[in-house]
PDB file of C-alpha atoms in Angstrom:
ATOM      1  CA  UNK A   1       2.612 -27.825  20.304  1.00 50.00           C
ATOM      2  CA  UNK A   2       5.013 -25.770  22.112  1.00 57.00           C
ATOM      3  CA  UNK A   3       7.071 -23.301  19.910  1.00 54.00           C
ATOM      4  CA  UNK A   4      11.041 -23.464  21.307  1.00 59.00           C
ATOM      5  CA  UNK A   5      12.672 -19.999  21.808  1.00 58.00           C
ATOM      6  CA  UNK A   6      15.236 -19.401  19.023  1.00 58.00           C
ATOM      7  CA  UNK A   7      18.428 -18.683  20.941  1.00 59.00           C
ATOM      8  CA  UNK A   8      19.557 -16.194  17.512  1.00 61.00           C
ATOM      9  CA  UNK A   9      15.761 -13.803  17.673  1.00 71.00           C
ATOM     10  CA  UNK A  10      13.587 -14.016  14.868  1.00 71.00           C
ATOM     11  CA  UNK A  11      15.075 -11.702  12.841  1.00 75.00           C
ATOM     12  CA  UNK A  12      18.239 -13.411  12.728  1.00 77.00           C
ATOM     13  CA  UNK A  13      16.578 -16.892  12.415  1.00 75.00           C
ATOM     14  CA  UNK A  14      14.951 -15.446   9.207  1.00 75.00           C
ATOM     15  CA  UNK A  15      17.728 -13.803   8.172  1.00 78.00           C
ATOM     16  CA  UNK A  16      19.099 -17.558   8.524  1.00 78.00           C
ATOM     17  CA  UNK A  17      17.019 -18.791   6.061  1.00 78.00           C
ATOM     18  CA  UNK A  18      17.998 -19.737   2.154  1.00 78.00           C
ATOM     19  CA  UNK A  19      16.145 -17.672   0.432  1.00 80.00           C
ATOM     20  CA  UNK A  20      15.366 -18.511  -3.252  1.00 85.00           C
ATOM     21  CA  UNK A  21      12.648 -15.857  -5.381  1.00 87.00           C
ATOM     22  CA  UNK A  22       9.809 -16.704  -2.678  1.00 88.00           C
ATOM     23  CA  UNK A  23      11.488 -16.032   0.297  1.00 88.00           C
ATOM     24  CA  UNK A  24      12.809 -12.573  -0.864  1.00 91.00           C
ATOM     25  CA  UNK A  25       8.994 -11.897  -2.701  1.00 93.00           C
ATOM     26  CA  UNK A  26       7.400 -12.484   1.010  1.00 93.00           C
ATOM     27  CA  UNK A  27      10.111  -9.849   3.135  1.00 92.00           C
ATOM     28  CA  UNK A  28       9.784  -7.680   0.284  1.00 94.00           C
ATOM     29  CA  UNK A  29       5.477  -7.690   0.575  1.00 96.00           C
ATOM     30  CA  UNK A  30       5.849  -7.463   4.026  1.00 96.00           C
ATOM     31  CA  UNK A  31       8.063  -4.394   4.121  1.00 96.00           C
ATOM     32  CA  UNK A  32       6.114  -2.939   1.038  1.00 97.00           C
ATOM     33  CA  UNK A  33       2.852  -3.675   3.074  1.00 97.00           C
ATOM     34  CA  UNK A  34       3.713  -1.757   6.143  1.00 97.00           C
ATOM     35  CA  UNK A  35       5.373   1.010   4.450  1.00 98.00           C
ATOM     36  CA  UNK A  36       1.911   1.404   2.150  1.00 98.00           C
ATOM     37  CA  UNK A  37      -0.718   0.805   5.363  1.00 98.00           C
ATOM     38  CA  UNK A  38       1.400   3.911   6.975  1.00 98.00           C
ATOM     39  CA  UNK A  39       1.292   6.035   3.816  1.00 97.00           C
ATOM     40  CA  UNK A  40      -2.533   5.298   3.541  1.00 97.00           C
ATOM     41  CA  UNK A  41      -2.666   7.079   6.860  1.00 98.00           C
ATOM     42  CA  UNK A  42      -0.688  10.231   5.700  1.00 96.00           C
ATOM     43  CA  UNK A  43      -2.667  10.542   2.596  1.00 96.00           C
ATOM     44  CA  UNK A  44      -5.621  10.553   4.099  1.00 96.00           C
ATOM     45  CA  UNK A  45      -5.328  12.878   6.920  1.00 96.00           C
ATOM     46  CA  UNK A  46      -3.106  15.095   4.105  1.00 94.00           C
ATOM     47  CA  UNK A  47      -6.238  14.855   1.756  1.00 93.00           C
ATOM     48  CA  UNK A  48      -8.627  15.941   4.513  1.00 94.00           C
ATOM     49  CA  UNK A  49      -7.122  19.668   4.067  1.00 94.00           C
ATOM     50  CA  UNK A  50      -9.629  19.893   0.835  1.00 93.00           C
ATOM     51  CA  UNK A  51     -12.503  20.432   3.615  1.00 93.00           C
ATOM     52  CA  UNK A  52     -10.624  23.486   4.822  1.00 93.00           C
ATOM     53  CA  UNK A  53     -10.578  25.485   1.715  1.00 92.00           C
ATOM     54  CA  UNK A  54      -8.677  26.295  -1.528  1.00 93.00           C
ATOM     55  CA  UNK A  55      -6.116  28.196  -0.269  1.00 93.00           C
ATOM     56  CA  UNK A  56      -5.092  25.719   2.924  1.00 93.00           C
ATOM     57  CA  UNK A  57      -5.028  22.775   0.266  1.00 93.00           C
ATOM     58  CA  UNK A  58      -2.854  24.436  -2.604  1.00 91.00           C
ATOM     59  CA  UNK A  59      -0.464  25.090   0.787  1.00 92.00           C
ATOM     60  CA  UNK A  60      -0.111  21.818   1.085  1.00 92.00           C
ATOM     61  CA  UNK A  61       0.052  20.684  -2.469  1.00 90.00           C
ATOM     62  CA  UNK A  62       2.656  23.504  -3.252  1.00 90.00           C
ATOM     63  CA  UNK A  63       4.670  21.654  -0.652  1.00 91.00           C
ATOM     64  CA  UNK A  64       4.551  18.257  -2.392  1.00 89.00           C
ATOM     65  CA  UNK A  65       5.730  19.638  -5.463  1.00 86.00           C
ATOM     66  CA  UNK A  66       9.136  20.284  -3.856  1.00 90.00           C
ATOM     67  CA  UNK A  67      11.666  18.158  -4.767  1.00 90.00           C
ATOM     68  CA  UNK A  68      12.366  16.343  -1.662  1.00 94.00           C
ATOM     69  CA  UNK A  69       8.613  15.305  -1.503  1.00 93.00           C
ATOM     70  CA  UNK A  70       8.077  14.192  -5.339  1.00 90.00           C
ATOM     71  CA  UNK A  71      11.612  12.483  -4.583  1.00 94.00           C
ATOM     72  CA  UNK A  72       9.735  10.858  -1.654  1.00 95.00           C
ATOM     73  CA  UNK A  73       6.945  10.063  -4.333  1.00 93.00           C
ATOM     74  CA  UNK A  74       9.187   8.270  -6.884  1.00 94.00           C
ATOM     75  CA  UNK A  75      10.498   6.245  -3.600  1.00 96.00           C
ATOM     76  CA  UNK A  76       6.653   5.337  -2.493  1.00 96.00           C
ATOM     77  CA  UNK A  77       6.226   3.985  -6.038  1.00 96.00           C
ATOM     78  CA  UNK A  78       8.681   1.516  -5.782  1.00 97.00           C
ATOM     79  CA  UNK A  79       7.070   0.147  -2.573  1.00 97.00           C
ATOM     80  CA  UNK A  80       3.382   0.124  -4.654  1.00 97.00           C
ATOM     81  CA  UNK A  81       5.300  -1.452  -7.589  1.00 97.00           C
ATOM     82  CA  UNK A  82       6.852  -4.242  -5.279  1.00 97.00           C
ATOM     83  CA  UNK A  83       3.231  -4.692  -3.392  1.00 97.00           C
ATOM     84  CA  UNK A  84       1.620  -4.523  -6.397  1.00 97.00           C
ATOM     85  CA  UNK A  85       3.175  -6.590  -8.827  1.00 97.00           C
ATOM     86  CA  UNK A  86       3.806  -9.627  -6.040  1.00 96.00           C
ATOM     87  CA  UNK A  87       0.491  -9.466  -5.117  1.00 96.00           C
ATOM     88  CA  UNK A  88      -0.084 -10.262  -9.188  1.00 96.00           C
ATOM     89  CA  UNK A  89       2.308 -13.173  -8.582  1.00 96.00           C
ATOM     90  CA  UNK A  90       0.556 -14.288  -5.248  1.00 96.00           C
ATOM     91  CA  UNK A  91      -3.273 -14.203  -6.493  1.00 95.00           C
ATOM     92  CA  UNK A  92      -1.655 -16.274  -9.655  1.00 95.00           C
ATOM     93  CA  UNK A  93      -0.406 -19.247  -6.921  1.00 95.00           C
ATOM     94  CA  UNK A  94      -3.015 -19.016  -4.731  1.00 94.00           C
ATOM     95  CA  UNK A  95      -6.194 -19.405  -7.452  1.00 94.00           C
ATOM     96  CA  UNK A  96      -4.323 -20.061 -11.021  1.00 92.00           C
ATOM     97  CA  UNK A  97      -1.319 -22.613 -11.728  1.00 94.00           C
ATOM     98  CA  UNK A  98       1.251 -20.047  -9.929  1.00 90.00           C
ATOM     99  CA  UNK A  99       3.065 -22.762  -8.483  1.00 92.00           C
ATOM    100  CA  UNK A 100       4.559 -24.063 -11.467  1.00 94.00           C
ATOM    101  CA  UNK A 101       6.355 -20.548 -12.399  1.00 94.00           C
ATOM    102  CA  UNK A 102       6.683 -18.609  -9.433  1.00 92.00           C
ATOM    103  CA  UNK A 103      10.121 -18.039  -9.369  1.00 93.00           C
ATOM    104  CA  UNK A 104       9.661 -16.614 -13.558  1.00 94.00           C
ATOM    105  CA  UNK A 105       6.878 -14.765 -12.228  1.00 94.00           C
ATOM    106  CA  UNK A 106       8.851 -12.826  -9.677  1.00 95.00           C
ATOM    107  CA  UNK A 107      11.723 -12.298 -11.991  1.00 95.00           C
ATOM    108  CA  UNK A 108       9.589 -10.965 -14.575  1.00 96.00           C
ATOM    109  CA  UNK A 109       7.251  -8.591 -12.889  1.00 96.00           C
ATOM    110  CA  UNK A 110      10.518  -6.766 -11.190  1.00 95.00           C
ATOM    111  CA  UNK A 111      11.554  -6.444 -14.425  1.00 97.00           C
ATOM    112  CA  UNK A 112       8.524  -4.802 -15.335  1.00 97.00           C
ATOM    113  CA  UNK A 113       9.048  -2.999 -11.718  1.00 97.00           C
ATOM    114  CA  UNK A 114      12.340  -1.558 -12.517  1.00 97.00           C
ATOM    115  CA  UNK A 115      11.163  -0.108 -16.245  1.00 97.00           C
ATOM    116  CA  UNK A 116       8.076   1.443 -14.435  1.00 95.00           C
ATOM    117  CA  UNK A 117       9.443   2.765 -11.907  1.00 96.00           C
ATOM    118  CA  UNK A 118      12.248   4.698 -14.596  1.00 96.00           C
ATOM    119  CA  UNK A 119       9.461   5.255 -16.143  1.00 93.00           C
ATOM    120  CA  UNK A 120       7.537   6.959 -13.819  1.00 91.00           C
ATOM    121  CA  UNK A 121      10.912   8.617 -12.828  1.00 91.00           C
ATOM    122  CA  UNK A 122      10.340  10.610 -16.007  1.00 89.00           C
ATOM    123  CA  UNK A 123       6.807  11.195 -15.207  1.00 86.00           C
ATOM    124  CA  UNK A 124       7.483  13.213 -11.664  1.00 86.00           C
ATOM    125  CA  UNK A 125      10.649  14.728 -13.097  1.00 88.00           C
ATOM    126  CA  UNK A 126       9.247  15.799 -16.538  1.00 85.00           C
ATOM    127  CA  UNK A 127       9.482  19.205 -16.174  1.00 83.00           C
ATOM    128  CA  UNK A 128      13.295  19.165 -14.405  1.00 85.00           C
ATOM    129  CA  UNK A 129      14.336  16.636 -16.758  1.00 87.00           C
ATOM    130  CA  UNK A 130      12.933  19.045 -20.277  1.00 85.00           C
ATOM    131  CA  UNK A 131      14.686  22.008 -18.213  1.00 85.00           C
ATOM    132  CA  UNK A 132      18.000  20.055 -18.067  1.00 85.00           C
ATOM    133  CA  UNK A 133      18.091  19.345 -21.879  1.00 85.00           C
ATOM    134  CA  UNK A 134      16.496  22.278 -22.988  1.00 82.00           C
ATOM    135  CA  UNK A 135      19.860  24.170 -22.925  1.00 73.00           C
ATOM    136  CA  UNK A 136      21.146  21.367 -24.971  1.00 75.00           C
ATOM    137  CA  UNK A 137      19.082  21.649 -27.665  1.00 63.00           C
TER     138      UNK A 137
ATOM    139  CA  UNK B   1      -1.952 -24.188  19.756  1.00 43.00           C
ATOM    140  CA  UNK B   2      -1.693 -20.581  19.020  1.00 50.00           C
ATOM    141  CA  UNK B   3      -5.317 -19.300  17.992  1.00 50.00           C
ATOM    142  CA  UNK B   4      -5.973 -19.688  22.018  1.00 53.00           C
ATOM    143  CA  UNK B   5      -3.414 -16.059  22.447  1.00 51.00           C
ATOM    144  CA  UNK B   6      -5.806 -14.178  20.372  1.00 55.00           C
ATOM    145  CA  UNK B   7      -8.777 -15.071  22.042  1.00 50.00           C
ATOM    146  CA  UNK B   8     -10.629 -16.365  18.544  1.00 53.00           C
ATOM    147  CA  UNK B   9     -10.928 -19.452  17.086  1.00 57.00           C
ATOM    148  CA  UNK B  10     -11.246 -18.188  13.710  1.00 66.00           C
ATOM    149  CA  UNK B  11      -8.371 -20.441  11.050  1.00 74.00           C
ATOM    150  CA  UNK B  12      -8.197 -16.309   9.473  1.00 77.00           C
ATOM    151  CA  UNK B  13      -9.358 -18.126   6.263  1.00 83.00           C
ATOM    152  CA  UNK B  14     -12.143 -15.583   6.188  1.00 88.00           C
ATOM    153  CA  UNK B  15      -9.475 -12.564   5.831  1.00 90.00           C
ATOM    154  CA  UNK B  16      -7.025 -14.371   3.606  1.00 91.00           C
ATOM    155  CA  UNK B  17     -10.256 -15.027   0.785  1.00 93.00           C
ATOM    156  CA  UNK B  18     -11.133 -11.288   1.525  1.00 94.00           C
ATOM    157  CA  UNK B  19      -7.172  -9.903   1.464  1.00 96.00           C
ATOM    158  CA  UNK B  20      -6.867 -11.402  -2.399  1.00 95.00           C
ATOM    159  CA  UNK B  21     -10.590  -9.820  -3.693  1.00 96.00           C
ATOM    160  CA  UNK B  22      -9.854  -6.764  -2.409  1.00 97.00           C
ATOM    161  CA  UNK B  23      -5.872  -6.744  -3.518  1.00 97.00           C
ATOM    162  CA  UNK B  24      -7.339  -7.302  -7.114  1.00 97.00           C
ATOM    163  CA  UNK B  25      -9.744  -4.708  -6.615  1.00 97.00           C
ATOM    164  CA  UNK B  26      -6.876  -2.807  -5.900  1.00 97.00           C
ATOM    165  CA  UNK B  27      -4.861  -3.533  -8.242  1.00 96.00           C
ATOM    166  CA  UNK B  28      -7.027  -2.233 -10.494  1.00 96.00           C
ATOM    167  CA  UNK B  29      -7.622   0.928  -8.876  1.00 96.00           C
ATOM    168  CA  UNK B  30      -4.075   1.976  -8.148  1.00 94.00           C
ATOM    169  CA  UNK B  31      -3.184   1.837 -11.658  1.00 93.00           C
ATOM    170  CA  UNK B  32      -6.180   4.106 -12.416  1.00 92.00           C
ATOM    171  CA  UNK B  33      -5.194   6.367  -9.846  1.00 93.00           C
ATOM    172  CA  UNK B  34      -1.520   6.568 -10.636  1.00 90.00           C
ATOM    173  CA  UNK B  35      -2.507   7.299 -14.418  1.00 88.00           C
ATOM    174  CA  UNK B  36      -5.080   9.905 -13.365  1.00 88.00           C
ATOM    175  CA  UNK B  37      -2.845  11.644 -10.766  1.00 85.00           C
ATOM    176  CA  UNK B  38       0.580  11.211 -12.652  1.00 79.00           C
ATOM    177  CA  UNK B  39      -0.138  11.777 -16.540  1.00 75.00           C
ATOM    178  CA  UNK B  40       1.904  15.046 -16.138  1.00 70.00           C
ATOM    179  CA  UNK B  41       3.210  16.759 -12.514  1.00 63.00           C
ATOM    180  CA  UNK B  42      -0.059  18.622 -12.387  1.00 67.00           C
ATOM    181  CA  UNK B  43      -2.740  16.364 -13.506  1.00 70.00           C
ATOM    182  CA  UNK B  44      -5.354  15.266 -10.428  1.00 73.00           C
ATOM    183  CA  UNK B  45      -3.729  17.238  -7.711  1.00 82.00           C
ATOM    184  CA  UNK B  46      -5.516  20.933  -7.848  1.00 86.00           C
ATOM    185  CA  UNK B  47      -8.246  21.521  -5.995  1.00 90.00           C
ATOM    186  CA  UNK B  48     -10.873  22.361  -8.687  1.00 90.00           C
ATOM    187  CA  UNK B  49      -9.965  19.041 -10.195  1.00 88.00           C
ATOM    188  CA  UNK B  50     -10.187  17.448  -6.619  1.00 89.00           C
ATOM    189  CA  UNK B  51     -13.803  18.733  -6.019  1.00 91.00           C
ATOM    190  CA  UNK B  52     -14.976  17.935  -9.156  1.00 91.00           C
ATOM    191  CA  UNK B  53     -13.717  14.738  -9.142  1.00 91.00           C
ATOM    192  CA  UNK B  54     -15.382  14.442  -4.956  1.00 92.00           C
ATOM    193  CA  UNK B  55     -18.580  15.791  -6.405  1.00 93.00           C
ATOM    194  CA  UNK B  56     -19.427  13.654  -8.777  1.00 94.00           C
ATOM    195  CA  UNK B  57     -21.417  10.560  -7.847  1.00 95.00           C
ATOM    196  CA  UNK B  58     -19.923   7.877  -9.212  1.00 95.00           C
ATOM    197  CA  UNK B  59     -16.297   9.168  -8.224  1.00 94.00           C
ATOM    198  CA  UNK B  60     -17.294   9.463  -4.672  1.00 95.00           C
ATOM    199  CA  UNK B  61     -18.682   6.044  -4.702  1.00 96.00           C
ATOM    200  CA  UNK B  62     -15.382   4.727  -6.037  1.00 96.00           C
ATOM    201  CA  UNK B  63     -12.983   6.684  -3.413  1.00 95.00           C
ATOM    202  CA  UNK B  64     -15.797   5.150  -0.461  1.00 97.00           C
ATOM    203  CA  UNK B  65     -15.037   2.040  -2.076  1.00 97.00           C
ATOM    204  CA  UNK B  66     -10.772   2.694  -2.284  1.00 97.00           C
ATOM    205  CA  UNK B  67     -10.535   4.041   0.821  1.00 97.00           C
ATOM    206  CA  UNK B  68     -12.550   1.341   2.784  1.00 97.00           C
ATOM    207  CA  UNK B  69     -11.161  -2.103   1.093  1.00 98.00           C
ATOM    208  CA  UNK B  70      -7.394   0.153   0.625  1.00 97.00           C
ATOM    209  CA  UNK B  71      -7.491   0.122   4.518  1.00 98.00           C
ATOM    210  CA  UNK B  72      -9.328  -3.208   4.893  1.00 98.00           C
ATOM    211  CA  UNK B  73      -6.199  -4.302   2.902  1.00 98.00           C
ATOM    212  CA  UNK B  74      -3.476  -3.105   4.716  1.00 98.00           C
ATOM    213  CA  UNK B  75      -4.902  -3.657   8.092  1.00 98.00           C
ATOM    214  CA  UNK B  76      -5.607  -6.963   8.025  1.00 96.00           C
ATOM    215  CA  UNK B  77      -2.355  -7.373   6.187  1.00 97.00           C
ATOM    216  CA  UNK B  78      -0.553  -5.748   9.394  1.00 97.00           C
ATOM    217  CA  UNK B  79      -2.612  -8.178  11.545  1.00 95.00           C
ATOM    218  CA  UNK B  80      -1.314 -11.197   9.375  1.00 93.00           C
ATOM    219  CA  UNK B  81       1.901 -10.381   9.746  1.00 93.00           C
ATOM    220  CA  UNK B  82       1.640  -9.744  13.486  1.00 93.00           C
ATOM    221  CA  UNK B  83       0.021 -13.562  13.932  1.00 87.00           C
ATOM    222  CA  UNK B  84       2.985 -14.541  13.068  1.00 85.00           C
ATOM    223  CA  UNK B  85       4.829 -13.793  16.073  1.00 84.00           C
ATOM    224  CA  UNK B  86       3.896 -15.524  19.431  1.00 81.00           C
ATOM    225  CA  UNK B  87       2.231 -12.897  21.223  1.00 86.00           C
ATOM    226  CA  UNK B  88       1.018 -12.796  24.949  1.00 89.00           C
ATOM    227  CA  UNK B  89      -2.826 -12.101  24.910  1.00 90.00           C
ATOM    228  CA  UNK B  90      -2.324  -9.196  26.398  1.00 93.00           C
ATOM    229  CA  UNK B  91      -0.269  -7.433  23.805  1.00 94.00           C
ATOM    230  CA  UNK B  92      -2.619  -9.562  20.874  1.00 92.00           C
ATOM    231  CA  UNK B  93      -5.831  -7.719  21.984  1.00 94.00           C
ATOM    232  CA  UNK B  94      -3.526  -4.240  22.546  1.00 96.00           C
ATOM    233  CA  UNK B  95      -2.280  -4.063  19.392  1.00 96.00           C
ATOM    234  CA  UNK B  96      -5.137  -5.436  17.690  1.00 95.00           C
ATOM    235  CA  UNK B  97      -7.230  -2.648  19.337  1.00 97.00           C
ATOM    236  CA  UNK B  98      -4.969   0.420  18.142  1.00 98.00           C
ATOM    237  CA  UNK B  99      -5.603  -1.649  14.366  1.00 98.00           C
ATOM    238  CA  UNK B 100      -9.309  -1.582  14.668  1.00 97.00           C
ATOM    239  CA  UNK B 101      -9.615   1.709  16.370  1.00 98.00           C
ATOM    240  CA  UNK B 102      -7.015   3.652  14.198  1.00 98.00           C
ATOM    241  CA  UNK B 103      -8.622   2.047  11.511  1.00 98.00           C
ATOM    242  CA  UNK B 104     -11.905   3.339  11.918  1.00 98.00           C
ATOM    243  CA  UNK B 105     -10.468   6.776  12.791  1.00 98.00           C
ATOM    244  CA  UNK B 106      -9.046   7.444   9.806  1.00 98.00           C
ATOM    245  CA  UNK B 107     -11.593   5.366   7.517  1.00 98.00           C
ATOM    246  CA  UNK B 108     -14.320   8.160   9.433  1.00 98.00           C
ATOM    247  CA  UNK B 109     -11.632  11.082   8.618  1.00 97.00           C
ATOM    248  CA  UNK B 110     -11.267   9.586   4.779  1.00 96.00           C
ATOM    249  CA  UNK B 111     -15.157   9.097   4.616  1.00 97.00           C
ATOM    250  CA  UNK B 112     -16.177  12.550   6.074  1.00 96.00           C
ATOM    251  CA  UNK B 113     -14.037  14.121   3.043  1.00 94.00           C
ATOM    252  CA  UNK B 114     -15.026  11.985   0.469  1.00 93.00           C
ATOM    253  CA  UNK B 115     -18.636  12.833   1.396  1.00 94.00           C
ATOM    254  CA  UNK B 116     -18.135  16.423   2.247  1.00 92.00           C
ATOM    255  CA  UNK B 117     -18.438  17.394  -1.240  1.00 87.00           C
TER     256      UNK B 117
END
């Protein structure tokens, strides 16, 4: 079979596409994927600083406690969320009866998404977020 | 036909059986790992906790374990998503080289600390 040349790209042919739930659960696994293969890289080399002492690794993890990084943090949770909670929804139409309620399935779990990732907002920001309303109380 | 640009006959059915185990493996273990390293700001990230946690037996067995189907994962994920696009052989075997090759690197960089401890 020979595969024509899009005149638009590929981007813009996918971009083309109507998407309903699945469409926008694939490009979002896809972009979730990559982003989560590349931070698997960073965290490992970053972890590999434990081999070179006490001092050299609380340098590094006094670094991630700034805010930019635990921002940063917050950020890569949404992508594991996404990943995470789609892949739910994919094993569920690949080996259960998915099929039938994908589109409720995708709705639901970013629901679930969105209050975990607040959630876990409060988690990384616990100790700003106490400071803030402690000179409320 | 397309299988003939990546110089494999394989359908990839293989990989796509093997991406869903190991996605439920980790689904498991990322939760565990966010609870344990989130709880509060601190929990899971010093370095006393780190060691301990690297020196135990059964915790290094389940980091060898993360690490290798965690990369697995997301590798052969990257290489799905490249099959997608028609690819001259020659950029195929390229990229598919820095995959395998990275891949290893830093599954022999992720190993070496697991197991240094």
């Amino acid at each position: 079979m020979k595969v024509e040349k899009t005149r638009e790209g590929y981007f813009k042919l996918v971009a083309s596409y109507k998407k309903e739930a699945g469409g926008w659960a694939w490009i979002i696994h896809r972009i979730s994927g990559i982003v989560l293969t590349a931070y698997l890289y960073v965290h490992i080399y970053a972890l590999s600083t434990l081999t070179k002492g006490k001092e050299a690794f609380d340098a590094e993890m006094a670094l991630f406690q700034k805010p930019l990084f635990k921002f940063l943090e917050w950020l890569l949770f949404a992508f594991v969320l996404a990943h995470t909670l789609n892949g739910i929804r994919i094993v569920l139409v690949d080996f259960g009866k998915g099929a039938y309620y994908q589109k409720k399935a995708f709705a639901y779990l970013m629901i679930i998404g969105i209050i975990a990732f607040l959630v876990m907002g409060y988690f990384i920001f616990s100790h700003e977020i106490n400071q803030m309303f402690a000179g409320l109380i | 036909m397309s299988f003939k640009h990546y110089g494999s006959r394989k359908s990839g059915s293989v990989g796509w059986l093997l991406q869903r185990i190991t996605g439920i493996f980790l689904i498991f273990a990322m939760v565990g790992h966010y609870i344990l390293m989130h709880y509060t700001p601190e929990t899971g990230h010093s370095y006393e906790q780190s060691i301990a946690r690297f020196s135990n037996v059964y915790w290094k067995m389940f980091y060898l374990t993360f690490i290798t189907l965690g990369l697995w994962h997301g590798l052969n994920g990257i290489w799905s998503i490249l099959r997608d696009f028609k690819m001259k052989s020659w950029l195929a075997i390229t990229l598919y080289g820095i995959i395998v090759i990275s891949g290893f690197a830093f599954w022999v960089l992720g190993v070496s600390t697991a197991l240094k401890f």
